[in-house]
mmCIF file of C-alpha atoms and ligand atoms in Angstrom:
data_model
loop_
_atom_site.group_PDB
_atom_site.id
_atom_site.type_symbol
_atom_site.label_atom_id
_atom_site.label_comp_id
_atom_site.label_asym_id
_atom_site.label_seq_id
_atom_site.Cartn_x
_atom_site.Cartn_y
_atom_site.Cartn_z
ATOM 1 C CA MET A 1 62.392 95.930 94.989
ATOM 2 C CA THR A 2 65.355 93.954 96.677
ATOM 3 C CA ARG A 3 67.656 92.478 94.152
ATOM 4 C CA GLY A 4 67.548 88.761 94.308
ATOM 5 C CA GLN A 5 70.540 86.572 95.549
ATOM 6 C CA PHE A 6 72.841 84.742 93.444
ATOM 7 C CA ILE A 7 73.916 81.218 94.678
ATOM 8 C CA THR A 8 76.314 78.913 92.764
ATOM 9 C CA PHE A 9 77.386 75.191 93.168
ATOM 10 C CA GLU A 10 80.785 74.360 92.403
ATOM 11 C CA GLY A 11 82.828 71.222 92.554
ATOM 12 C CA GLY A 12 84.542 68.253 90.588
ATOM 13 C CA GLU A 13 82.732 65.582 88.384
ATOM 14 C CA GLY A 14 79.939 63.440 90.320
ATOM 15 C CA ALA A 15 79.973 65.802 93.121
ATOM 16 C CA GLY A 16 76.100 65.720 93.651
ATOM 17 C CA LYS A 17 75.913 69.403 92.623
ATOM 18 C CA SER A 18 72.700 68.904 90.540
ATOM 19 C CA THR A 19 70.910 66.844 93.363
ATOM 20 C CA GLN A 20 71.942 69.351 96.116
ATOM 21 C CA LEU A 21 70.760 72.236 93.997
ATOM 22 C CA LYS A 22 67.296 70.808 93.255
ATOM 23 C CA LEU A 23 66.848 70.053 96.920
ATOM 24 C CA LEU A 24 68.007 73.773 98.123
ATOM 25 C CA ALA A 25 65.787 75.051 95.435
ATOM 26 C CA GLU A 26 62.893 73.247 96.833
ATOM 27 C CA ALA A 27 63.540 74.294 100.392
ATOM 28 C CA LEU A 28 63.374 77.905 99.293
ATOM 29 C CA ASP A 29 60.535 77.501 97.180
ATOM 30 C CA HIS A 30 58.637 75.905 100.225
ATOM 31 C CA ALA A 31 59.411 78.881 102.201
ATOM 32 C CA GLY A 32 57.423 80.972 99.502
ATOM 33 C CA MET A 33 60.684 82.364 97.825
ATOM 34 C CA GLU A 34 60.722 83.028 93.922
ATOM 35 C CA VAL A 35 63.801 80.866 92.944
ATOM 36 C CA VAL A 36 64.944 80.034 89.366
ATOM 37 C CA THR A 37 67.582 77.071 88.807
ATOM 38 C CA THR A 38 70.091 77.341 85.980
ATOM 39 C CA ARG A 39 73.451 75.751 84.852
ATOM 40 C CA GLU A 40 76.650 76.747 82.968
ATOM 41 C CA PRO A 41 77.785 76.372 80.370
ATOM 42 C CA GLY A 42 74.020 77.001 79.411
ATOM 43 C CA GLY A 43 71.203 78.368 80.762
ATOM 44 C CA SER A 44 70.137 80.613 77.941
ATOM 45 C CA LYS A 45 69.329 79.426 74.029
ATOM 46 C CA GLY A 46 72.749 80.789 72.751
ATOM 47 C CA ALA A 47 74.765 79.415 75.928
ATOM 48 C CA GLU A 48 73.267 76.032 75.424
ATOM 49 C CA THR A 49 74.329 76.091 71.954
ATOM 50 C CA ILE A 50 77.856 76.803 73.002
ATOM 51 C CA ARG A 51 77.595 74.053 75.761
ATOM 52 C CA ALA A 52 76.971 71.285 73.048
ATOM 53 C CA LEU A 53 80.416 72.526 71.742
ATOM 54 C CA LEU A 54 82.168 71.974 74.945
ATOM 55 C CA VAL A 55 80.882 68.847 76.615
ATOM 56 C CA THR A 56 80.916 66.709 73.603
ATOM 57 C CA GLY A 57 83.542 65.303 71.058
ATOM 58 C CA GLU A 58 87.384 64.771 71.425
ATOM 59 C CA VAL A 59 89.014 65.728 74.646
ATOM 60 C CA ASP A 60 91.692 67.758 72.486
ATOM 61 C CA ARG A 61 88.905 69.412 70.473
ATOM 62 C CA TRP A 62 89.756 72.864 71.601
ATOM 63 C CA ASP A 63 93.090 74.475 72.888
ATOM 64 C CA ALA A 64 92.841 75.776 76.424
ATOM 65 C CA GLN A 65 92.488 79.460 75.532
ATOM 66 C CA THR A 66 89.844 78.815 73.118
ATOM 67 C CA GLU A 67 87.761 76.699 75.521
ATOM 68 C CA ALA A 68 88.022 79.464 78.271
ATOM 69 C CA LEU A 69 86.869 81.951 75.570
ATOM 70 C CA LEU A 70 84.010 79.708 74.596
ATOM 71 C CA HIS A 71 82.825 79.247 78.450
ATOM 72 C CA THR A 72 83.011 83.113 78.949
ATOM 73 C CA ALA A 73 81.051 83.726 75.910
ATOM 74 C CA ALA A 74 78.440 81.353 77.097
ATOM 75 C CA ARG A 75 78.497 83.108 80.485
ATOM 76 C CA ARG A 76 77.858 86.603 78.989
ATOM 77 C CA ASP A 77 74.936 85.279 77.299
ATOM 78 C CA HIS A 78 73.533 83.398 80.380
ATOM 79 C CA LEU A 79 73.793 86.260 82.652
ATOM 80 C CA ALA A 80 72.483 88.898 80.153
ATOM 81 C CA LYS A 81 69.373 86.784 79.067
ATOM 82 C CA THR A 82 68.574 84.674 82.139
ATOM 83 C CA VAL A 83 70.370 85.788 85.430
ATOM 84 C CA TRP A 84 70.594 89.448 85.434
ATOM 85 C CA PRO A 85 66.787 89.887 84.352
ATOM 86 C CA ALA A 86 65.639 87.422 87.424
ATOM 87 C CA LEU A 87 67.740 89.076 89.768
ATOM 88 C CA GLU A 88 66.393 92.383 88.794
ATOM 89 C CA ARG A 89 62.896 91.082 89.418
ATOM 90 C CA GLY A 90 64.023 90.051 92.938
ATOM 91 C CA THR A 91 64.144 86.422 92.116
ATOM 92 C CA TRP A 92 66.919 84.340 93.635
ATOM 93 C CA VAL A 93 68.895 82.311 91.116
ATOM 94 C CA ILE A 94 70.825 79.265 92.069
ATOM 95 C CA CYS A 95 73.327 78.250 89.292
ATOM 96 C CA ASP A 96 75.136 74.777 88.815
ATOM 97 C CA ARG A 97 78.884 76.009 88.015
ATOM 98 C CA PHE A 98 80.085 79.506 87.335
ATOM 99 C CA ALA A 99 83.100 81.619 86.809
ATOM 100 C CA ASP A 100 85.184 79.434 89.250
ATOM 101 C CA SER A 101 84.875 76.511 86.961
ATOM 102 C CA THR A 102 86.722 78.333 84.392
ATOM 103 C CA LEU A 103 89.629 79.070 86.865
ATOM 104 C CA ALA A 104 89.542 75.615 88.242
ATOM 105 C CA TYR A 105 89.268 73.565 84.847
ATOM 106 C CA GLN A 106 90.902 75.778 82.426
ATOM 107 C CA GLY A 107 93.252 77.373 85.016
ATOM 108 C CA TYR A 108 94.185 74.728 87.424
ATOM 109 C CA GLY A 109 93.259 71.840 85.246
ATOM 110 C CA HIS A 110 94.662 73.047 81.829
ATOM 111 C CA GLY A 111 97.459 75.333 83.007
ATOM 112 C CA LEU A 112 96.255 78.732 81.917
ATOM 113 C CA ALA A 113 97.461 81.706 83.793
ATOM 114 C CA LYS A 114 95.233 83.044 86.512
ATOM 115 C CA ASP A 115 95.419 86.664 85.180
ATOM 116 C CA PHE A 116 94.358 85.476 81.811
ATOM 117 C CA ILE A 117 91.292 83.847 83.150
ATOM 118 C CA THR A 118 90.291 86.616 85.748
ATOM 119 C CA GLY A 119 90.797 89.336 82.897
ATOM 120 C CA LEU A 120 88.866 87.609 80.553
ATOM 121 C CA THR A 121 85.956 87.142 83.192
ATOM 122 C CA ARG A 122 86.214 90.778 84.085
ATOM 123 C CA LEU A 123 86.037 91.789 80.469
ATOM 124 C CA ALA A 124 82.843 89.878 79.965
ATOM 125 C CA ILE A 125 80.822 90.264 83.052
ATOM 126 C CA GLY A 126 82.729 93.282 85.032
ATOM 127 C CA ASP A 127 82.774 92.829 88.693
ATOM 128 C CA PHE A 128 79.666 90.920 89.020
ATOM 129 C CA ALA A 129 80.005 87.871 91.329
ATOM 130 C CA PRO A 130 77.967 85.325 93.196
ATOM 131 C CA ASP A 131 76.708 86.225 96.651
ATOM 132 C CA LEU A 132 77.372 82.728 98.042
ATOM 133 C CA THR A 133 79.369 79.677 96.272
ATOM 134 C CA LEU A 134 78.999 76.252 97.717
ATOM 135 C CA ILE A 135 81.954 74.130 96.720
ATOM 136 C CA LEU A 136 81.123 70.621 97.017
ATOM 137 C CA ASP A 137 84.315 68.366 97.718
ATOM 138 C CA LEU A 138 85.002 64.876 97.645
ATOM 139 C CA PRO A 139 87.801 62.515 96.452
ATOM 140 C CA VAL A 140 88.313 62.560 92.692
ATOM 141 C CA GLU A 141 88.173 58.732 92.488
ATOM 142 C CA GLU A 142 84.752 58.499 94.384
ATOM 143 C CA GLY A 143 83.428 61.582 92.033
ATOM 144 C CA LEU A 144 84.438 59.939 88.556
ATOM 145 C CA LYS A 145 82.950 56.696 89.602
ATOM 146 C CA ARG A 146 79.692 58.462 90.468
ATOM 147 C CA ALA A 147 79.813 60.498 87.005
ATOM 148 C CA GLY A 148 80.610 57.625 85.190
ATOM 149 C CA GLY A 149 77.449 55.747 86.351
ATOM 150 C CA ARG A 150 75.333 58.459 84.818
ATOM 151 C CA GLY A 151 76.393 57.698 81.278
ATOM 152 C CA GLY A 152 75.730 59.927 78.528
ATOM 153 C CA ALA A 153 77.438 61.820 75.788
ATOM 154 C CA GLU A 154 78.373 65.041 77.645
ATOM 155 C CA ASP A 155 81.554 63.242 78.971
ATOM 156 C CA ARG A 156 84.226 65.092 77.379
ATOM 157 C CA TYR A 157 85.543 66.545 80.881
ATOM 158 C CA GLU A 158 85.038 63.246 82.615
ATOM 159 C CA ARG A 159 87.733 61.576 80.169
ATOM 160 C CA MET A 160 90.381 64.162 80.869
ATOM 161 C CA GLY A 161 92.326 61.841 83.391
ATOM 162 C CA MET A 162 92.819 61.712 86.977
ATOM 163 C CA ALA A 163 95.683 64.327 87.214
ATOM 164 C CA PHE A 164 93.557 66.866 85.494
ATOM 165 C CA HIS A 165 90.810 66.286 87.913
ATOM 166 C CA GLU A 166 93.236 66.092 90.908
ATOM 167 C CA ARG A 167 94.378 69.720 89.931
ATOM 168 C CA LEU A 168 91.034 71.165 89.766
ATOM 169 C CA ARG A 169 89.760 69.782 92.976
ATOM 170 C CA GLN A 170 92.951 71.291 94.527
ATOM 171 C CA GLY A 171 91.835 74.485 92.469
ATOM 172 C CA PHE A 172 88.638 74.818 94.101
ATOM 173 C CA LEU A 173 89.908 74.456 97.479
ATOM 174 C CA ASP A 174 92.510 77.284 96.804
ATOM 175 C CA ILE A 175 89.617 79.362 95.442
ATOM 176 C CA ALA A 176 87.889 78.830 98.699
ATOM 177 C CA ARG A 177 90.679 79.693 100.839
ATOM 178 C CA GLN A 178 91.215 82.818 98.746
ATOM 179 C CA ASP A 179 87.664 84.116 99.100
ATOM 180 C CA PRO A 180 86.353 82.786 102.441
ATOM 181 C CA ASP A 181 83.585 85.473 102.829
ATOM 182 C CA ARG A 182 82.001 84.144 99.407
ATOM 183 C CA CYS A 183 82.741 80.490 99.405
ATOM 184 C CA ALA A 184 81.938 77.577 101.638
ATOM 185 C CA VAL A 185 83.421 74.304 101.155
ATOM 186 C CA ILE A 186 80.721 71.172 101.842
ATOM 187 C CA ASP A 187 82.012 67.698 102.438
ATOM 188 C CA ALA A 188 80.230 65.847 99.679
ATOM 189 C CA THR A 189 81.035 62.337 101.005
ATOM 190 C CA ALA A 190 78.244 62.323 103.354
ATOM 191 C CA ASP A 191 74.770 61.336 102.236
ATOM 192 C CA VAL A 192 72.344 63.133 100.384
ATOM 193 C CA ASP A 193 70.362 64.555 103.336
ATOM 194 C CA ALA A 194 73.392 65.261 105.584
ATOM 195 C CA VAL A 195 74.793 67.238 102.599
ATOM 196 C CA HIS A 196 71.550 69.014 102.206
ATOM 197 C CA GLN A 197 71.210 70.033 106.045
ATOM 198 C CA ALA A 198 75.104 71.345 105.729
ATOM 199 C CA ILE A 199 74.247 73.515 102.851
ATOM 200 C CA LEU A 200 70.840 74.677 104.352
ATOM 201 C CA LYS A 201 73.008 75.822 107.446
ATOM 202 C CA VAL A 202 75.467 77.709 105.453
ATOM 203 C CA VAL A 203 72.681 79.377 103.514
ATOM 204 C CA LYS A 204 70.896 80.588 106.616
ATOM 205 C CA GLY A 205 74.023 81.690 108.255
ATOM 206 C CA ARG A 206 75.433 83.666 105.103
ATOM 207 C CA LEU A 207 72.636 85.193 103.825
ATOM 208 C CA LEU A 208 71.052 86.136 107.064
ATOM 209 C CA GLY A 209 68.735 89.157 106.717
ATOM 210 C CA PHE A 210 66.977 87.456 103.830
ATOM 211 C CA CYS A 211 63.959 85.170 104.613
ATOM 212 C CA VAL A 212 65.537 81.812 104.408
ATOM 213 C CA PRO A 213 63.441 78.589 105.992
HETATM 214 P P1 TMP B 1 78.327 69.823 84.135
HETATM 215 O O1 TMP B 1 78.637 68.478 83.914
HETATM 216 O O2 TMP B 1 78.543 70.147 85.563
HETATM 217 O O3 TMP B 1 76.858 70.265 83.518
HETATM 218 O O4 TMP B 1 79.551 70.708 83.454
HETATM 219 C C1 TMP B 1 79.862 70.670 82.267
HETATM 220 C C2 TMP B 1 81.466 70.575 81.985
HETATM 221 O O5 TMP B 1 81.826 71.900 81.818
HETATM 222 C C3 TMP B 1 82.015 70.038 83.361
HETATM 223 O O6 TMP B 1 82.856 68.969 83.131
HETATM 224 C C4 TMP B 1 82.861 71.211 83.847
HETATM 225 C C5 TMP B 1 83.074 72.019 82.310
HETATM 226 N N1 TMP B 1 83.246 73.486 82.570
HETATM 227 C C6 TMP B 1 84.442 74.174 82.229
HETATM 228 O O7 TMP B 1 85.446 73.355 82.083
HETATM 229 N N2 TMP B 1 84.668 75.435 82.616
HETATM 230 C C7 TMP B 1 83.535 76.281 82.931
HETATM 231 O O8 TMP B 1 83.854 77.358 83.150
HETATM 232 C C8 TMP B 1 82.243 75.524 83.218
HETATM 233 C C9 TMP B 1 80.942 76.558 83.608
HETATM 234 C C10 TMP B 1 82.178 74.160 83.133
#
């Protein structure tokens, strides 16, 4: 049995990840492929419990190290309970955020050292990594405007200020530059269908050899 492919979506607030993830999953499903969609923090019972601690409440609720540890603990549970079993069954897994978010938000955003975060990730999940990471990029102001329009209680990160969000946008672009074989930057300012077509093109091009529509 061939192991499934692991695709992650990354980007700042309001970049359209959830919409694009759904469209990609539908396209793959339409082509007869087994696909599961999931998210971080979350995606398993334990990780969803940790998520509630991270995305609600006061901005300064956690210090940066504790926050990175919580995200990493949630990631370990999510992989063990949801992602790894699916990949082993040959199912493709598409995940809304993954370890690049920890480097972008807790590293570039909160200022934790890159070595601290990469060390923590390695300790928790070894050298497991996505087969493809799609980084949806758009100006911070536009993203926060879109995200603010969604409302809801899960807005702890949205309240972290423009400078924080600028740093993590640059962080995602740095990550893409440093790992171009795994990452593709997608211009998320275009309309939903144009972004979807750009994503399909990358998936077909990068994961060649797999039956992609
Ligand atoms: P979401 O809004 O995309 O569902 O993600 C929840 C928030 O968690 C989002 O604002 C980014 C943040 N986050 C981190 O700060 N570090 C991480 O490792 C992950 C996965 C998410």
